[in-house]
Short mmCIF file of C-alpha atoms and ligand atoms in Angstrom, two decimals:
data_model
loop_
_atom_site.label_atom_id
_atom_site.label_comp_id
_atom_site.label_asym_id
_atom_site.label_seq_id
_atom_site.Cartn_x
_atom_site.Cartn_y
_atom_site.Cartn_z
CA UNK A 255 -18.69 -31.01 24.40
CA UNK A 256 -16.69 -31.13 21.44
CA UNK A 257 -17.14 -28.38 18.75
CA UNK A 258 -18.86 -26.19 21.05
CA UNK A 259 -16.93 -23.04 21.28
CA UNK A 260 -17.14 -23.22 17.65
CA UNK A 261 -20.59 -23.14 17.61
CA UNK A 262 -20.85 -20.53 20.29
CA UNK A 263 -18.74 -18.17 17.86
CA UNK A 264 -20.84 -19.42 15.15
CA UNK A 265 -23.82 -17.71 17.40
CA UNK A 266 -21.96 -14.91 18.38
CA UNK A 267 -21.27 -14.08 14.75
CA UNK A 268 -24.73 -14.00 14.16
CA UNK A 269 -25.49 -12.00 16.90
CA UNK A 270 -23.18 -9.48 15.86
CA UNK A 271 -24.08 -9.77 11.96
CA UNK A 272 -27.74 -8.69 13.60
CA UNK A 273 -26.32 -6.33 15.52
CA UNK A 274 -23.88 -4.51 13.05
CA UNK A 275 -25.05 -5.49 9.28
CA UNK A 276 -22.08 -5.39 6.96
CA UNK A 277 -22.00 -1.78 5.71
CA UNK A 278 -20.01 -0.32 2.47
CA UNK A 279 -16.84 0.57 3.28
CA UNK A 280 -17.01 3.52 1.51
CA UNK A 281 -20.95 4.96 1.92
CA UNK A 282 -21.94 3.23 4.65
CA UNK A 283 -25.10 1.54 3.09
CA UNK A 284 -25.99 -2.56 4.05
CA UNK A 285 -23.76 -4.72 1.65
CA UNK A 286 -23.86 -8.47 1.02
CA UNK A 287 -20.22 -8.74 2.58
CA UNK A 288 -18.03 -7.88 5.01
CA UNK A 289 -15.38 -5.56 4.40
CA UNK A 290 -16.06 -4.52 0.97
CA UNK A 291 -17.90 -2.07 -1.23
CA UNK A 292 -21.42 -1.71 -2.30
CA UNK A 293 -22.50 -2.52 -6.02
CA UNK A 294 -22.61 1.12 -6.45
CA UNK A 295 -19.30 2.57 -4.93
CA UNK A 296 -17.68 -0.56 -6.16
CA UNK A 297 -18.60 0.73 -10.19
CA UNK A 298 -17.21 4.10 -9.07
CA UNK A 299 -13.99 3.02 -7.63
CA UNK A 300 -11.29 2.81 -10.44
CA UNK A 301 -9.24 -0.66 -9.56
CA UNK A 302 -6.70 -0.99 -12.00
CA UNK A 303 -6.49 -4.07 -14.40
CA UNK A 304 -5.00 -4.87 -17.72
CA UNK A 305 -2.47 -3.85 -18.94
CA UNK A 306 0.21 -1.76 -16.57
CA UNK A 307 3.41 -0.25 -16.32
CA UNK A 308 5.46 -2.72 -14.65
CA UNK A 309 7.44 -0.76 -12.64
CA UNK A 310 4.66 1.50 -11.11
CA UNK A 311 1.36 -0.08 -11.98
CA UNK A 312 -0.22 2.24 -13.72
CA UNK A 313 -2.66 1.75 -16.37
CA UNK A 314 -1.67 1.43 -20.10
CA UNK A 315 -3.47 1.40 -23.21
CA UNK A 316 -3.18 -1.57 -25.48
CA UNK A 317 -2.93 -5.14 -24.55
CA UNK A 318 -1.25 -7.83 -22.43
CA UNK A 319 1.22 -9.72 -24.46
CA UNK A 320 3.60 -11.12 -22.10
CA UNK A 321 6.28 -8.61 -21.73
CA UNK A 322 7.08 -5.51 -19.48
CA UNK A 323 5.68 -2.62 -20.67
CA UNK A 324 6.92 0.85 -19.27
CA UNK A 325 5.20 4.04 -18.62
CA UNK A 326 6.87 7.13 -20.02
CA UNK A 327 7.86 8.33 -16.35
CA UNK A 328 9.33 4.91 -15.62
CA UNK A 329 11.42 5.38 -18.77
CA UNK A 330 12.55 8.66 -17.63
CA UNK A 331 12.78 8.43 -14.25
CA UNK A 332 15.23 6.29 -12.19
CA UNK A 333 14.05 3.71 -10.55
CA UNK A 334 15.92 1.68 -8.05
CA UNK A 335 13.08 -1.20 -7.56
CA UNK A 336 12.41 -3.99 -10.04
CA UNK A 337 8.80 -4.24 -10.80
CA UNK A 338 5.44 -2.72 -8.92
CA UNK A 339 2.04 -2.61 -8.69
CA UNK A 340 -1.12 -0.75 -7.47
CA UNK A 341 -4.52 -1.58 -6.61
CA UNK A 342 -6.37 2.14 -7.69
CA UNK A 343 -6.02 5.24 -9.75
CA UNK A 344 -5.74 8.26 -7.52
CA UNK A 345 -9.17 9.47 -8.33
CA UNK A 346 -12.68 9.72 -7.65
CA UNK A 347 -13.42 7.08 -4.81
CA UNK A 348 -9.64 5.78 -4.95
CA UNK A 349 -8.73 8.98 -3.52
CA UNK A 350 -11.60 9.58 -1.19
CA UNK A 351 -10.47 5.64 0.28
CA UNK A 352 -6.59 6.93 0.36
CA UNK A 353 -7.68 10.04 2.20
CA UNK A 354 -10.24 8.40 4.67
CA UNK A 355 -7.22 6.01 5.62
CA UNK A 356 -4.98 8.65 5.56
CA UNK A 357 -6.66 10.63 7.55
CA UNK A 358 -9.51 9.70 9.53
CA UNK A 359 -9.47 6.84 12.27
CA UNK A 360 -10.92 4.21 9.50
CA UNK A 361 -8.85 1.04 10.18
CA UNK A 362 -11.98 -0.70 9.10
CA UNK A 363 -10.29 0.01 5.73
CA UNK A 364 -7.59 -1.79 6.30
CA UNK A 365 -8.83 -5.35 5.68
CA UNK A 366 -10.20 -4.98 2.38
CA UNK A 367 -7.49 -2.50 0.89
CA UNK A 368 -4.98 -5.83 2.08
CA UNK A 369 -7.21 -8.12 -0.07
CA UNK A 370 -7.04 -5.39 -3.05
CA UNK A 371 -3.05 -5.00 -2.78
CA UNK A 372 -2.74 -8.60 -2.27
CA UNK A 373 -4.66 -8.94 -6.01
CA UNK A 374 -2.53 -6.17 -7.50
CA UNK A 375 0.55 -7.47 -6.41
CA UNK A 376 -0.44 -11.10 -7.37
CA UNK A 377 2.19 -10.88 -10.57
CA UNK A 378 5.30 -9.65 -8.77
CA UNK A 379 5.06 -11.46 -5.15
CA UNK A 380 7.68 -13.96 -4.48
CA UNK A 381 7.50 -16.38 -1.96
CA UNK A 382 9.90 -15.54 0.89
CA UNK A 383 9.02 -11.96 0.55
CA UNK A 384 10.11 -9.53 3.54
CA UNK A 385 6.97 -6.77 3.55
CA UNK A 386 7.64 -3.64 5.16
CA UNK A 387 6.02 -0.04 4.98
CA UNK A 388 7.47 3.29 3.98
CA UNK A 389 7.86 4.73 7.00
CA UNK A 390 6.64 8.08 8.28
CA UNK A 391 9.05 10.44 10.41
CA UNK A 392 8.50 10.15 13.73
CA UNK A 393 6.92 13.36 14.58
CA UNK A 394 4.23 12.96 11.98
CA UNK A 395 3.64 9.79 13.38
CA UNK A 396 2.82 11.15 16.48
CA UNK A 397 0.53 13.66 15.30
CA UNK A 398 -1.29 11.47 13.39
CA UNK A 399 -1.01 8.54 15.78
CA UNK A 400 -0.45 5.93 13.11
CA UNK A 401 1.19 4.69 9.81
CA UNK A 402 -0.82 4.29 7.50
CA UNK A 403 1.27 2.27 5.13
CA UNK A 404 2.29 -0.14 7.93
CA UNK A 405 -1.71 -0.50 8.52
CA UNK A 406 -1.64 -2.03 4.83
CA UNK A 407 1.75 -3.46 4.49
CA UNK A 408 0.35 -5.88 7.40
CA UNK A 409 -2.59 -6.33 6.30
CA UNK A 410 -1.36 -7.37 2.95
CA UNK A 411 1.64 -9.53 4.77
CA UNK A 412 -1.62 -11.55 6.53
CA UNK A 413 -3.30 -12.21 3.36
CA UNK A 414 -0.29 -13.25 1.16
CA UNK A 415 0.82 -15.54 4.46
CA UNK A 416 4.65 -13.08 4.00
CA UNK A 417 6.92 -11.83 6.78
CA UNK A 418 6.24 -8.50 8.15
CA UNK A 419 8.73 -6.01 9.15
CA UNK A 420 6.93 -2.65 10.03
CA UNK A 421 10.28 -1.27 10.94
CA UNK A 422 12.40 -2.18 8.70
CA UNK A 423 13.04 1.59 7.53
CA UNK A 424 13.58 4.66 9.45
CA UNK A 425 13.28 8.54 8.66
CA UNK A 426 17.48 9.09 9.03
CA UNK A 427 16.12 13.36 9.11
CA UNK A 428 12.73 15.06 9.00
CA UNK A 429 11.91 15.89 5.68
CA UNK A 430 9.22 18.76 4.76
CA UNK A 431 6.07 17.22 3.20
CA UNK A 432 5.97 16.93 -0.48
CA UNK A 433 3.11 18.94 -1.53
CA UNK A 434 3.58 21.45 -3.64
CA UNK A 435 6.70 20.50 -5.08
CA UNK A 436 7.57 19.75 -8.44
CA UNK A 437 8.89 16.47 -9.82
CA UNK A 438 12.56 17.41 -9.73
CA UNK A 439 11.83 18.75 -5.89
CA UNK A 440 10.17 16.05 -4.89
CA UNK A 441 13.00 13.56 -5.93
CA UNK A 442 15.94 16.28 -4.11
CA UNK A 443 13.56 16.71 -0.69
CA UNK A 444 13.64 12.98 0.30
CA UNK A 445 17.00 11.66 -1.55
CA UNK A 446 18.90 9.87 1.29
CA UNK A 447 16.30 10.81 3.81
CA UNK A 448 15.60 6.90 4.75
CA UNK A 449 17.76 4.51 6.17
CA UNK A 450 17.53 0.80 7.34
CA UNK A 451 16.80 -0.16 11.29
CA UNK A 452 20.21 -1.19 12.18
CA UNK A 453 18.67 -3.77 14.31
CA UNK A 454 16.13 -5.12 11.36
CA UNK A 455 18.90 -5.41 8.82
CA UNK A 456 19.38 -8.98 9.49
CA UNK A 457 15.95 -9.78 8.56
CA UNK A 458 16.76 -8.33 4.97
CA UNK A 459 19.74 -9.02 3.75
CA UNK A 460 19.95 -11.05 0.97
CA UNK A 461 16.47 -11.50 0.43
CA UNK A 462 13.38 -9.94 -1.74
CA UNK A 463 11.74 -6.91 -0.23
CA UNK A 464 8.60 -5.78 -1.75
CA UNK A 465 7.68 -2.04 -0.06
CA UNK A 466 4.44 -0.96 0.38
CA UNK A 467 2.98 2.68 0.64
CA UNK A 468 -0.31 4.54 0.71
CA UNK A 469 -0.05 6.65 -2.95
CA UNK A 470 2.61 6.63 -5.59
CA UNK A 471 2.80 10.21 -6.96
CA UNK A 472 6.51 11.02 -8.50
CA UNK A 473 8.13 7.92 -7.12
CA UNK A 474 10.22 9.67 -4.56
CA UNK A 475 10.06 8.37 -1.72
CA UNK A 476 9.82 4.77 -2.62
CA UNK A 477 13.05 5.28 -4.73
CA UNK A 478 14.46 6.46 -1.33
CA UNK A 479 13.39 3.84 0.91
CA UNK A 480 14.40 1.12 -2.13
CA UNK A 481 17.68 3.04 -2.25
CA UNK A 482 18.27 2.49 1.65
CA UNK A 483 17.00 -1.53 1.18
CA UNK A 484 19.80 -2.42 -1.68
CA UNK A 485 22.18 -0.55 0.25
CA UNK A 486 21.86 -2.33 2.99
CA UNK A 487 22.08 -5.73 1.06
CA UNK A 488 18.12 -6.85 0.35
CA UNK A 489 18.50 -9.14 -2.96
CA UNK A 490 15.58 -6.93 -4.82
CA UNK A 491 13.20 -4.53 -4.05
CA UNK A 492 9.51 -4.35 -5.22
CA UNK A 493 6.79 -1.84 -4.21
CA UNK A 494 3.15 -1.97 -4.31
CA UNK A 495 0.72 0.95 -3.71
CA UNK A 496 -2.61 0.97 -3.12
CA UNK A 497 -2.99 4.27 -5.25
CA UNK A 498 -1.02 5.52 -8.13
CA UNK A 499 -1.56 9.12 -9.65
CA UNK A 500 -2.06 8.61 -13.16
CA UNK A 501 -1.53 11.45 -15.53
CA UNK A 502 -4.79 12.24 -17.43
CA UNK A 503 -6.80 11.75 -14.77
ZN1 ZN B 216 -21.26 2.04 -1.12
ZN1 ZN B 217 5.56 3.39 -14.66
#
């Protein structure tokens, strides 16, 4: 008797693998793996390594050599978290896997894009870590049935084995989407637009939130929703994303 239902879901797992062969996440063809990309798509996906900005991840030329290195942006720009990562340029099949999130019913995608933010954010996670997702307004929510960010926040909570809190933040007011708006815009049309969950701000305070969103384009909103965190008393705020839009590219 003993060990059995493990080998029953050792047969069932077969039985499915027979069933449904692992497929490529991203063109459907047979893979080796689970949850992951074929040979092919995985050459044509950008994944960022080396060296990075550490404050938004995105790729640098030159070399590791210890220290933080800034992108001209993050020089420029303020920015209320410490340090932050991301898993992809914004390009190519990095933004075809952002959109097919985004937009289509692909939770599928939400398993491996976890594993790649838990590698990106590898240098900047601290144990005790409360994870939580920029959060959507309510009314988009509803027309697009789900948060995407809160999709990967938990699925990068799971693999990193770090609280989850997919409401820590709330929309305080609807803001219009940021498309087509400059830089400058972009920072005005969501300043002070998130708040913390009254309820949830027990969960936070004092301790070391790392925020987690879909694409990092001018910063914007995760400067708002970091805003709302110190604010509210978190000890630091981090952010990872699994997409940054990298200029030149
Ligand atoms: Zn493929
Ligand atoms: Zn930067």
């Amino acid at each position: 008797m003993m060990g059995e239902p493990r080998v029953l879901r050792a047969g069932m797992q077969s039985a499915l693998r027979l069933l449904f062969p692992p497929q490529c996440i991203s063109c459907g063809e047979p893979t080796a793996s689970d949850f992951g990309l074929c040979g092919e798509c995985w050459r044509q996906t950008p994944f960022i390594s080396g060296l990075v900005c550490d404050r938004c991840g995105t790729p640098l030329p030159g070399e590791e050599e210890g220290r933080a290195e800034y992108c001209d942006d993050c020089l420029i720009l303020a920015r209320p978290w410490e340090r932050g990562r991301s898993a992809l340029v914004y390009r190519d099949n990095g933004r075809k896997l952002v959109l097919a999130l985004k937009h289509g019913d692909r939770l599928d995608l939400a398993r491996p894009a976890g594993a790649w933010l838990h590698r990106a954010a590898q240098p900047i996670l601290r144990d005790g870590m409360l994870v939580a997702p920029v959060p959507l307004h309510w009314a988009r929510l509803f027309r697009r049935r789900f948060n995407q960010s809160a999709i990967l926040s938990k699925a990068l909570a799971r693999v990193a084995g770090l609280d989850h809190c997919p409401d820590l933040l709330l929309r305080a007011r609807r803001t219009p989407s940021q498309d087509g708006r400059d830089r400058d815009g972009r920072f005005a049309n969501v300043a002070g637009a998130i708040r913390v969950h009254p309820r949830r701000r027990g969960r936070m305070v004092n301790r070391d939130v790392l925020l987690v969103d879909d694409v990092m384009t001018s910063g914007a909103t995760l400067a708002a929703a970091a805003e709302a965190c110190l604010a509210a008393g978190a000890a630091s705020v981090s952010v990872v994303t699994l997409a940054r839009v990298a200029k030149d590219s």
